[in-house]
C-alpha cells in the first residue's frame, strides 16, 4: 500500500470495518525480497451522499449529492476498500454505510522478476492427491488440449509456469511447449472448458491468483471472471476443469507454490 488509507468520505457515525482487497494479487519485489500486494487499474472513486442534517434525518451514502473524485497518487491504483458502518440504532436514527476509504498500490515496474514458479497445481477434491493434467498421454501438447484432473504423478504434463504481469495477474503456460492456458474459444459462460492455445498477449490469457492461506488459492479468469472448478467436485481421474462462478468450495481451491524465486514443483488440486 502506498501511504495510509485515503478517505473518500469520512462519515460522522459508526466504526471502520475490516479492509477488503477484492483484487488481491501478489508480485515479487526484488529490492525488498518479498511478495507484495498489487492492485488493479482503478484510480479514483466518488460517492453520492447526503450532507450532515443537524437535527434532521441523516441518510449519508444514498445517492443524493455527488462528491468530487478522490484519486490515488500518480502511477498507483486502487487495490483495497474499507467502509464505515453504523450499527442498528434501535429506535434511533440509522445511517448505515456513511464512509469509504481506499488503499492505493503501485504496479511492479520491472517484469524481469515476474516468473515466480514452475509448479504443479493440486486440486482439493481428492485429499491433495490429484493434479491439473494435460489431456495427452505422451505430453504431445497442441492447441486445444484440455486441462483435466488426474492423480499427481510427477509428470511433465502436470507442470505449469506462472508468470506475473505488470497488472498483477498471471499467465499460465505449459512445459515444454509454452502454450497458454485459456478459456476454450475465449468463452465466458458457466462451464466453459480450459484448454491450451498459442500465446498472443490477449486478455483471455490472464489469470488472477487469489491467496486463501496455506499455499491454497483460487485461480480466476480475468477475461471471464469465473474460477477454475473441478466439474461436479469429483475425485476421479479425467474430471474436466471448467470455469464456474467463484465460491468457497473445495472444487475451486487449488494448492501450488508461488515462491519468490523461480523453482520447479507441482500444482495440486483439492477436490475431497
Tab-separated table of C-alpha atoms in Angstrom:
chain	number	residue	atom	x	y	z
A	1	UNK	CA	0.000	0.000	0.000
A	2	UNK	CA	1.259	3.487	-0.849
A	3	UNK	CA	0.914	5.557	2.321
A	4	UNK	CA	-2.124	5.025	4.527
A	5	UNK	CA	-5.833	4.834	3.771
A	6	UNK	CA	-7.180	7.650	1.574
A	7	UNK	CA	-10.585	8.722	2.872
A	8	UNK	CA	-13.060	9.381	0.061
A	9	UNK	CA	-15.686	10.396	2.610
A	10	UNK	CA	-15.296	10.263	6.387
A	11	UNK	CA	-18.834	9.981	7.775
A	12	UNK	CA	-19.956	11.190	11.185
A	13	UNK	CA	-21.188	7.862	12.576
A	14	UNK	CA	-20.131	4.265	13.096
A	15	UNK	CA	-16.777	2.491	13.024
A	16	UNK	CA	-14.434	1.485	10.216
A	17	UNK	CA	-14.887	-2.154	9.214
A	18	UNK	CA	-12.102	-4.628	8.279
A	19	UNK	CA	-10.482	-3.888	4.947
A	20	UNK	CA	-11.355	-5.792	1.777
A	21	UNK	CA	-8.928	-6.360	-1.100
A	22	UNK	CA	-11.204	-7.688	-3.893
A	23	UNK	CA	-8.417	-7.638	-6.465
A	24	UNK	CA	-5.763	-9.103	-4.184
A	25	UNK	CA	-2.738	-10.030	-6.313
A	26	UNK	CA	0.881	-10.587	-5.305
A	27	UNK	CA	4.081	-9.677	-7.123
A	28	UNK	CA	7.722	-10.215	-6.168
A	29	UNK	CA	9.626	-7.079	-5.117
A	30	UNK	CA	13.286	-7.867	-5.850
A	31	UNK	CA	14.598	-4.886	-3.891
A	32	UNK	CA	12.800	-5.950	-0.713
A	33	UNK	CA	12.845	-9.697	-1.339
A	34	UNK	CA	9.141	-10.006	-0.555
A	35	UNK	CA	5.819	-10.688	-2.244
A	36	UNK	CA	3.700	-7.527	-2.228
A	37	UNK	CA	0.083	-6.649	-2.858
A	38	UNK	CA	-0.617	-5.324	-6.342
A	39	UNK	CA	-3.839	-3.564	-7.326
A	40	UNK	CA	-5.930	-3.470	-10.461
A	41	UNK	CA	-6.215	-0.366	-12.700
A	42	UNK	CA	-8.875	1.675	-10.913
A	43	UNK	CA	-7.541	5.087	-9.994
A	44	UNK	CA	-10.399	7.082	-8.464
A	45	UNK	CA	-13.678	6.877	-6.585
A	46	UNK	CA	-16.609	9.164	-5.908
A	47	UNK	CA	-19.847	8.811	-3.937
A	48	UNK	CA	-23.301	10.307	-3.690
A	49	UNK	CA	-24.015	11.380	-0.117
A	50	UNK	CA	-26.390	13.459	1.957
A	51	UNK	CA	-24.616	16.187	3.943
A	52	UNK	CA	-24.977	16.275	7.721
A	53	UNK	CA	-28.547	17.376	8.534
A	54	UNK	CA	-28.031	18.555	12.091
A	55	UNK	CA	-31.242	17.684	13.947
A	56	UNK	CA	-32.794	16.188	10.808
A	57	UNK	CA	-32.782	12.652	9.454
A	58	UNK	CA	-29.312	11.618	8.252
A	59	UNK	CA	-29.056	9.008	5.498
A	60	UNK	CA	-25.403	9.522	4.458
A	61	UNK	CA	-24.393	7.491	1.357
A	62	UNK	CA	-27.683	7.329	-0.506
A	63	UNK	CA	-27.289	8.915	-3.944
A	64	UNK	CA	-28.349	12.473	-3.061
A	65	UNK	CA	-25.258	14.535	-3.798
A	66	UNK	CA	-22.079	13.667	-5.707
A	67	UNK	CA	-18.742	14.186	-4.022
A	68	UNK	CA	-15.718	15.049	-6.114
A	69	UNK	CA	-13.363	12.322	-7.343
A	70	UNK	CA	-10.698	11.168	-4.895
A	71	UNK	CA	-7.598	9.983	-6.786
A	72	UNK	CA	-4.721	7.727	-5.888
A	73	UNK	CA	-1.230	9.211	-6.384
A	74	UNK	CA	0.379	9.015	-9.834
A	75	UNK	CA	1.304	5.506	-11.018
A	76	UNK	CA	-0.739	3.849	-8.273
A	77	UNK	CA	-4.106	2.132	-8.308
A	78	UNK	CA	-6.991	1.271	-6.007
A	79	UNK	CA	-6.313	-2.156	-4.524
A	80	UNK	CA	-8.490	-2.163	-1.409
A	81	UNK	CA	-11.679	-0.735	0.053
A	82	UNK	CA	-12.774	-0.016	3.589
A	83	UNK	CA	-16.242	1.154	4.640
A	84	UNK	CA	-17.587	2.862	7.730
A	85	UNK	CA	-20.833	1.438	9.101
A	86	UNK	CA	-23.145	2.432	11.922
A	87	UNK	CA	-24.764	-0.474	13.723
A	88	UNK	CA	-28.596	-0.523	14.050
A	89	UNK	CA	-29.686	2.169	16.491
A	90	UNK	CA	-32.943	0.607	17.607
A	91	UNK	CA	-35.441	3.461	17.752
A	92	UNK	CA	-32.705	5.950	16.890
A	93	UNK	CA	-31.600	7.378	13.561
A	94	UNK	CA	-29.923	4.709	11.378
A	95	UNK	CA	-27.361	5.953	8.870
A	96	UNK	CA	-25.763	2.601	7.927
A	97	UNK	CA	-22.982	2.999	5.330
A	98	UNK	CA	-21.586	6.507	5.630
A	99	UNK	CA	-17.864	6.411	4.927
A	100	UNK	CA	-15.452	4.961	2.369
A	101	UNK	CA	-11.651	4.720	2.292
A	102	UNK	CA	-9.422	3.361	-0.472
A	103	UNK	CA	-5.970	1.757	-0.437
A	104	UNK	CA	-3.567	2.702	-3.236
A	105	UNK	CA	-0.920	0.266	-4.523
A	106	UNK	CA	1.810	0.512	-7.139
A	107	UNK	CA	2.407	-1.908	-10.009
A	108	UNK	CA	5.810	-3.577	-10.421
A	109	UNK	CA	7.990	-1.656	-12.830
A	110	UNK	CA	10.424	-4.461	-13.625
A	111	UNK	CA	8.844	-7.624	-15.016
A	112	UNK	CA	12.199	-9.442	-15.043
A	113	UNK	CA	11.364	-10.663	-11.530
A	114	UNK	CA	7.924	-11.807	-12.604
A	115	UNK	CA	8.462	-15.523	-13.338
A	116	UNK	CA	7.606	-16.823	-9.913
A	117	UNK	CA	7.064	-20.543	-10.311
A	118	UNK	CA	7.143	-23.646	-12.431
A	119	UNK	CA	4.846	-25.860	-10.442
A	120	UNK	CA	2.086	-28.413	-10.443
A	121	UNK	CA	-1.451	-27.479	-9.379
A	122	UNK	CA	-3.050	-29.731	-6.797
A	123	UNK	CA	-6.829	-29.892	-6.516
A	124	UNK	CA	-8.738	-30.218	-3.252
A	125	UNK	CA	-11.239	-32.886	-4.281
A	126	UNK	CA	-9.043	-35.911	-3.615
A	127	UNK	CA	-7.141	-35.195	-0.424
A	128	UNK	CA	-4.371	-33.289	-2.223
A	129	UNK	CA	-3.557	-36.362	-4.325
A	130	UNK	CA	-4.813	-35.089	-7.700
A	131	UNK	CA	-3.287	-32.514	-10.027
A	132	UNK	CA	-4.285	-30.469	-13.031
A	133	UNK	CA	-3.105	-32.521	-16.005
A	134	UNK	CA	-2.969	-32.067	-19.769
A	135	UNK	CA	-5.147	-34.480	-21.735
A	136	UNK	CA	-2.295	-36.138	-23.613
A	137	UNK	CA	-0.662	-39.420	-22.681
A	138	UNK	CA	2.682	-38.654	-24.338
A	139	UNK	CA	2.734	-34.935	-23.416
A	140	UNK	CA	2.251	-34.027	-27.091
A	141	UNK	CA	0.904	-30.576	-26.273
A	142	UNK	CA	-1.159	-28.972	-29.043
A	143	UNK	CA	-3.666	-26.155	-29.406
A	144	UNK	CA	-6.982	-27.327	-27.974
A	145	UNK	CA	-5.519	-29.831	-25.481
A	146	UNK	CA	-7.843	-29.889	-22.475
A	147	UNK	CA	-6.886	-29.469	-18.817
A	148	UNK	CA	-8.261	-32.283	-16.639
A	149	UNK	CA	-7.784	-33.725	-13.156
A	150	UNK	CA	-5.617	-36.838	-12.642
A	151	UNK	CA	-3.632	-38.347	-9.787
A	152	UNK	CA	-0.367	-36.468	-9.280
A	153	UNK	CA	2.422	-38.439	-10.981
A	154	UNK	CA	5.454	-36.134	-11.201
A	155	UNK	CA	4.763	-35.875	-14.929
A	156	UNK	CA	5.795	-33.056	-17.305
A	157	UNK	CA	2.170	-32.760	-18.369
A	158	UNK	CA	1.384	-31.663	-14.815
A	159	UNK	CA	3.880	-28.785	-14.795
A	160	UNK	CA	2.752	-25.199	-15.373
A	161	UNK	CA	4.679	-21.919	-15.406
A	162	UNK	CA	3.103	-18.955	-13.597
A	163	UNK	CA	4.418	-15.610	-14.862
A	164	UNK	CA	3.200	-12.441	-13.163
A	165	UNK	CA	2.309	-9.463	-15.332
A	166	UNK	CA	2.572	-5.713	-14.616
A	167	UNK	CA	-1.174	-5.736	-13.851
A	168	UNK	CA	-0.582	-8.212	-11.019
A	169	UNK	CA	-2.314	-11.001	-12.922
A	170	UNK	CA	-0.574	-14.120	-14.231
A	171	UNK	CA	-0.205	-16.055	-17.434
A	172	UNK	CA	-0.133	-19.852	-17.078
A	173	UNK	CA	1.914	-21.741	-19.664
A	174	UNK	CA	2.928	-25.370	-20.136
A	175	UNK	CA	6.253	-27.220	-20.153
A	176	UNK	CA	7.880	-27.582	-22.651
A	177	UNK	CA	5.546	-26.172	-25.355
A	178	UNK	CA	4.989	-22.767	-23.768
A	179	UNK	CA	1.344	-22.795	-24.861
A	180	UNK	CA	-1.031	-20.657	-22.791
A	181	UNK	CA	-3.849	-21.930	-20.597
A	182	UNK	CA	-7.040	-20.139	-21.710
A	183	UNK	CA	-10.845	-20.461	-21.639
A	184	UNK	CA	-11.951	-22.610	-24.582
A	185	UNK	CA	-12.826	-20.464	-27.617
A	186	UNK	CA	-12.443	-17.365	-25.450
A	187	UNK	CA	-15.698	-18.267	-23.706
A	188	UNK	CA	-17.094	-16.604	-20.607
A	189	UNK	CA	-20.150	-18.767	-19.878
A	190	UNK	CA	-20.617	-21.094	-16.918
A	191	UNK	CA	-18.989	-24.443	-17.663
A	192	UNK	CA	-16.503	-23.135	-20.245
A	193	UNK	CA	-13.618	-25.595	-20.541
A	194	UNK	CA	-9.938	-24.786	-20.008
A	195	UNK	CA	-7.566	-25.588	-22.891
A	196	UNK	CA	-4.185	-24.733	-24.423
A	197	UNK	CA	-3.727	-22.114	-27.115
A	198	UNK	CA	-0.949	-20.131	-28.760
A	199	UNK	CA	0.053	-17.195	-26.554
A	200	UNK	CA	-0.922	-13.875	-28.157
A	201	UNK	CA	-0.897	-11.482	-25.214
A	202	UNK	CA	-4.694	-11.313	-25.113
A	203	UNK	CA	-6.931	-10.780	-22.113
A	204	UNK	CA	-8.057	-14.415	-22.290
A	205	UNK	CA	-4.564	-15.468	-21.124
A	206	UNK	CA	-4.709	-13.520	-17.849
A	207	UNK	CA	-5.489	-15.222	-14.537
A	208	UNK	CA	-5.971	-13.720	-11.071
A	209	UNK	CA	-4.394	-15.863	-8.344
A	210	UNK	CA	-6.037	-15.102	-5.001
A	211	UNK	CA	-4.308	-16.442	-1.856
A	212	UNK	CA	-6.517	-18.227	0.669
A	213	UNK	CA	-3.716	-19.141	3.103
A	214	UNK	CA	-1.606	-22.277	3.455
A	215	UNK	CA	-0.411	-22.200	-0.180
A	216	UNK	CA	-4.025	-22.516	-1.326
A	217	UNK	CA	-5.548	-20.287	-3.964
A	218	UNK	CA	-8.437	-19.507	-6.244
A	219	UNK	CA	-7.469	-19.158	-9.913
A	220	UNK	CA	-9.897	-16.790	-11.637
A	221	UNK	CA	-10.078	-15.919	-15.316
A	222	UNK	CA	-9.611	-12.165	-15.689
A	223	UNK	CA	-11.461	-12.461	-19.010
A	224	UNK	CA	-14.483	-14.472	-17.831
A	225	UNK	CA	-14.428	-13.514	-14.122
A	226	UNK	CA	-15.007	-17.174	-13.213
A	227	UNK	CA	-12.835	-19.627	-11.262
A	228	UNK	CA	-11.049	-22.899	-12.051
A	229	UNK	CA	-13.505	-25.584	-10.971
A	230	UNK	CA	-13.314	-29.401	-10.892
A	231	UNK	CA	-16.578	-30.444	-12.550
A	232	UNK	CA	-19.087	-31.753	-10.013
A	233	UNK	CA	-16.349	-31.688	-7.345
A	234	UNK	CA	-15.478	-35.321	-8.048
A	235	UNK	CA	-12.215	-37.002	-7.032
A	236	UNK	CA	-11.962	-39.232	-10.111
A	237	UNK	CA	-9.381	-39.143	-12.889
A	238	UNK	CA	-10.480	-37.354	-16.041
A	239	UNK	CA	-12.691	-34.777	-14.320
A	240	UNK	CA	-12.922	-31.695	-16.536
A	241	UNK	CA	-11.524	-28.362	-15.360
A	242	UNK	CA	-14.086	-25.688	-16.159
A	243	UNK	CA	-14.902	-22.072	-15.335
A	244	UNK	CA	-17.675	-21.514	-12.793
A	245	UNK	CA	-18.731	-18.558	-10.660
A	246	UNK	CA	-16.308	-18.300	-7.744
A	247	UNK	CA	-17.425	-19.875	-4.460
A	248	UNK	CA	-15.615	-21.004	-1.305
A	249	UNK	CA	-15.847	-24.702	-2.211
A	250	UNK	CA	-13.191	-27.417	-2.407
A	251	UNK	CA	-13.686	-27.931	-6.145
A	252	UNK	CA	-12.309	-24.406	-6.663
A	253	UNK	CA	-9.428	-24.495	-4.170
A	254	UNK	CA	-6.007	-25.414	-5.551
A	255	UNK	CA	-2.639	-25.802	-3.883
A	256	UNK	CA	0.512	-24.524	-5.541
A	257	UNK	CA	3.828	-22.925	-4.720
A	258	UNK	CA	4.406	-19.305	-5.663
A	259	UNK	CA	7.938	-18.765	-4.318
A	260	UNK	CA	9.856	-15.548	-4.619
A	261	UNK	CA	12.415	-17.224	-6.862
A	262	UNK	CA	11.867	-19.409	-9.902
A	263	UNK	CA	11.505	-23.069	-8.981
A	264	UNK	CA	10.197	-26.350	-10.305
A	265	UNK	CA	7.388	-28.051	-8.408
A	266	UNK	CA	3.839	-29.296	-8.888
A	267	UNK	CA	0.311	-27.829	-8.732
A	268	UNK	CA	-2.042	-29.988	-6.718
A	269	UNK	CA	-5.839	-29.828	-6.650
A	270	UNK	CA	-8.047	-30.211	-3.599
A	271	UNK	CA	-11.282	-31.928	-4.549
A	272	UNK	CA	-12.055	-34.007	-1.457
